[in-house]
mmCIF file of C-alpha atoms in Angstrom:
data_model
loop_
_atom_site.group_PDB
_atom_site.id
_atom_site.type_symbol
_atom_site.label_atom_id
_atom_site.label_comp_id
_atom_site.label_asym_id
_atom_site.label_seq_id
_atom_site.Cartn_x
_atom_site.Cartn_y
_atom_site.Cartn_z
ATOM 1 C CA UNK A 1 -23.725 28.783 18.808
ATOM 2 C CA UNK A 2 -23.928 25.965 21.323
ATOM 3 C CA UNK A 3 -21.669 26.214 24.311
ATOM 4 C CA UNK A 4 -21.213 23.276 26.638
ATOM 5 C CA UNK A 5 -21.781 23.857 30.319
ATOM 6 C CA UNK A 6 -18.572 23.494 32.332
ATOM 7 C CA UNK A 7 -18.641 21.510 35.561
ATOM 8 C CA UNK A 8 -17.365 23.439 38.544
ATOM 9 C CA UNK A 9 -15.561 21.739 41.398
ATOM 10 C CA UNK A 10 -15.603 22.847 45.021
ATOM 11 C CA UNK A 11 -12.090 22.288 46.403
ATOM 12 C CA UNK A 12 -13.218 21.863 50.011
ATOM 13 C CA UNK A 13 -15.506 18.898 49.195
ATOM 14 C CA UNK A 14 -13.958 17.372 46.096
ATOM 15 C CA UNK A 15 -10.264 16.437 46.058
ATOM 16 C CA UNK A 16 -10.116 14.681 42.662
ATOM 17 C CA UNK A 17 -11.194 15.660 39.200
ATOM 18 C CA UNK A 18 -10.801 14.097 35.814
ATOM 19 C CA UNK A 19 -11.760 14.912 32.270
ATOM 20 C CA UNK A 20 -10.607 15.947 28.847
ATOM 21 C CA UNK A 21 -8.815 19.284 28.642
ATOM 22 C CA UNK A 22 -8.644 21.120 25.302
ATOM 23 C CA UNK A 23 -5.301 22.076 23.766
ATOM 24 C CA UNK A 24 -5.329 25.136 21.543
ATOM 25 C CA UNK A 25 -2.860 26.546 19.027
ATOM 26 C CA UNK A 26 -2.692 30.310 18.671
ATOM 27 C CA UNK A 27 -1.374 31.127 15.188
ATOM 28 C CA UNK A 28 -1.662 34.622 13.754
ATOM 29 C CA UNK A 29 -4.299 35.585 16.324
ATOM 30 C CA UNK A 30 -6.689 32.726 15.524
ATOM 31 C CA UNK A 31 -7.326 30.023 18.089
ATOM 32 C CA UNK A 32 -7.589 26.481 16.774
ATOM 33 C CA UNK A 33 -8.351 23.308 18.739
ATOM 34 C CA UNK A 34 -5.416 20.966 18.103
ATOM 35 C CA UNK A 35 -6.283 18.125 20.469
ATOM 36 C CA UNK A 36 -7.507 17.024 23.850
ATOM 37 C CA UNK A 37 -5.626 15.644 26.838
ATOM 38 C CA UNK A 38 -7.227 13.255 29.301
ATOM 39 C CA UNK A 39 -6.062 14.267 32.746
ATOM 40 C CA UNK A 40 -6.841 13.436 36.352
ATOM 41 C CA UNK A 41 -6.085 15.939 39.107
ATOM 42 C CA UNK A 42 -5.785 15.151 42.800
ATOM 43 C CA UNK A 43 -5.458 17.849 45.429
ATOM 44 C CA UNK A 44 -3.541 16.757 48.537
ATOM 45 C CA UNK A 45 -2.587 18.335 51.807
ATOM 46 C CA UNK A 46 1.087 18.682 52.628
ATOM 47 C CA UNK A 47 1.007 15.689 54.990
ATOM 48 C CA UNK A 48 -0.654 13.493 52.363
ATOM 49 C CA UNK A 49 1.851 14.528 49.690
ATOM 50 C CA UNK A 50 4.788 13.582 51.939
ATOM 51 C CA UNK A 51 3.223 10.183 52.647
ATOM 52 C CA UNK A 52 2.436 9.464 48.971
ATOM 53 C CA UNK A 53 5.330 10.805 46.870
ATOM 54 C CA UNK A 54 5.072 10.900 43.083
ATOM 55 C CA UNK A 55 7.910 10.720 40.593
ATOM 56 C CA UNK A 56 8.448 12.859 37.516
ATOM 57 C CA UNK A 57 6.646 11.190 34.581
ATOM 58 C CA UNK A 58 7.419 7.431 34.789
ATOM 59 C CA UNK A 59 10.439 7.801 37.076
ATOM 60 C CA UNK A 60 10.448 6.243 40.536
ATOM 61 C CA UNK A 61 8.363 6.247 42.628
ATOM 62 C CA UNK A 62 5.867 5.422 39.887
ATOM 63 C CA UNK A 63 2.704 5.248 41.987
ATOM 64 C CA UNK A 64 -0.339 7.290 42.945
ATOM 65 C CA UNK A 65 -1.373 6.646 40.152
ATOM 66 C CA UNK A 66 0.948 4.169 38.467
ATOM 67 C CA UNK A 67 1.752 5.238 34.904
ATOM 68 C CA UNK A 68 1.930 2.258 32.568
ATOM 69 C CA UNK A 69 3.948 2.314 29.324
ATOM 70 C CA UNK A 70 1.835 3.489 26.379
ATOM 71 C CA UNK A 71 0.143 0.802 24.303
ATOM 72 C CA UNK A 72 0.679 1.826 20.710
ATOM 73 C CA UNK A 73 -0.802 -0.119 17.798
ATOM 74 C CA UNK A 74 1.384 -1.516 15.000
ATOM 75 C CA UNK A 75 0.156 1.202 12.681
ATOM 76 C CA UNK A 76 1.636 4.033 14.732
ATOM 77 C CA UNK A 77 4.747 4.618 12.655
ATOM 78 C CA UNK A 78 5.952 6.991 9.993
ATOM 79 C CA UNK A 79 4.909 5.556 6.621
ATOM 80 C CA UNK A 80 7.330 7.798 4.741
ATOM 81 C CA UNK A 81 10.461 6.424 6.419
ATOM 82 C CA UNK A 82 9.412 2.767 6.347
ATOM 83 C CA UNK A 83 7.105 1.980 3.386
ATOM 84 C CA UNK A 84 7.679 -1.803 3.614
ATOM 85 C CA UNK A 85 6.278 -1.870 7.127
ATOM 86 C CA UNK A 86 3.200 -0.007 5.870
ATOM 87 C CA UNK A 87 2.826 -2.575 3.090
ATOM 88 C CA UNK A 88 3.194 -5.453 5.549
ATOM 89 C CA UNK A 89 0.807 -4.110 8.185
ATOM 90 C CA UNK A 90 -1.899 -2.554 6.038
ATOM 91 C CA UNK A 91 -1.888 -4.616 2.829
ATOM 92 C CA UNK A 92 -0.031 -7.937 3.195
ATOM 93 C CA UNK A 93 -1.949 -9.196 6.235
ATOM 94 C CA UNK A 94 -5.309 -8.751 4.548
ATOM 95 C CA UNK A 95 -4.528 -9.578 0.887
ATOM 96 C CA UNK A 96 -1.628 -12.053 1.199
ATOM 97 C CA UNK A 97 -3.249 -14.940 -0.666
ATOM 98 C CA UNK A 98 -4.733 -12.762 -3.401
ATOM 99 C CA UNK A 99 -1.306 -11.225 -4.046
ATOM 100 C CA UNK A 100 0.440 -14.624 -4.142
ATOM 101 C CA UNK A 101 -2.170 -16.149 -6.493
ATOM 102 C CA UNK A 102 -1.981 -13.056 -8.724
ATOM 103 C CA UNK A 103 1.820 -13.257 -9.000
ATOM 104 C CA UNK A 104 1.679 -16.995 -9.787
ATOM 105 C CA UNK A 105 -0.984 -16.411 -12.480
ATOM 106 C CA UNK A 106 1.028 -13.600 -14.071
ATOM 107 C CA UNK A 107 4.165 -15.794 -14.179
ATOM 108 C CA UNK A 108 2.155 -18.670 -15.682
ATOM 109 C CA UNK A 109 0.659 -16.389 -18.363
ATOM 110 C CA UNK A 110 4.119 -15.040 -19.240
ATOM 111 C CA UNK A 111 5.432 -18.627 -19.553
ATOM 112 C CA UNK A 112 2.571 -19.655 -21.883
ATOM 113 C CA UNK A 113 2.901 -16.533 -24.063
ATOM 114 C CA UNK A 114 6.663 -17.030 -24.440
ATOM 115 C CA UNK A 115 6.131 -20.700 -25.242
ATOM 116 C CA UNK A 116 3.679 -19.871 -28.070
ATOM 117 C CA UNK A 117 5.914 -17.043 -29.273
ATOM 118 C CA UNK A 118 8.966 -19.288 -29.627
ATOM 119 C CA UNK A 119 7.101 -22.444 -30.755
ATOM 120 C CA UNK A 120 7.044 -21.666 -34.544
ATOM 121 C CA UNK A 121 10.773 -21.069 -34.574
ATOM 122 C CA UNK A 122 11.449 -24.305 -32.672
ATOM 123 C CA UNK A 123 9.167 -26.302 -35.040
ATOM 124 C CA UNK A 124 10.843 -24.738 -38.071
ATOM 125 C CA UNK A 125 14.302 -25.560 -36.736
ATOM 126 C CA UNK A 126 13.214 -29.181 -35.997
ATOM 127 C CA UNK A 127 11.903 -29.684 -39.549
ATOM 128 C CA UNK A 128 14.863 -28.229 -41.462
ATOM 129 C CA UNK A 129 17.735 -29.619 -39.464
#
């Protein structure tokens, strides 16, 4: 079993630290890694914390560090509640022209088949009337 060596930080010399922190779920006594959180910690003295206030989450004052709004891709949505958006984002953008040509060909084939199907009856009616 390979175990990664953990970096230790000395608080008196290092005031910042960043990295990925594991998030575990404890269900029925078994521990399971459910994700990782990227986090940066900064240790300040009381005077420094008064001079550089921080808000709660993205509330004011949003500085030290400034938290930007999350940049989510177009595919971050629930496919079950909006299947047309899934179709548009994942399928339509890539295969738009193939789908349109396929639909036009199918309609053309249906038109030709119906024309040949009804042609004998139309010829027969033209001869006998």
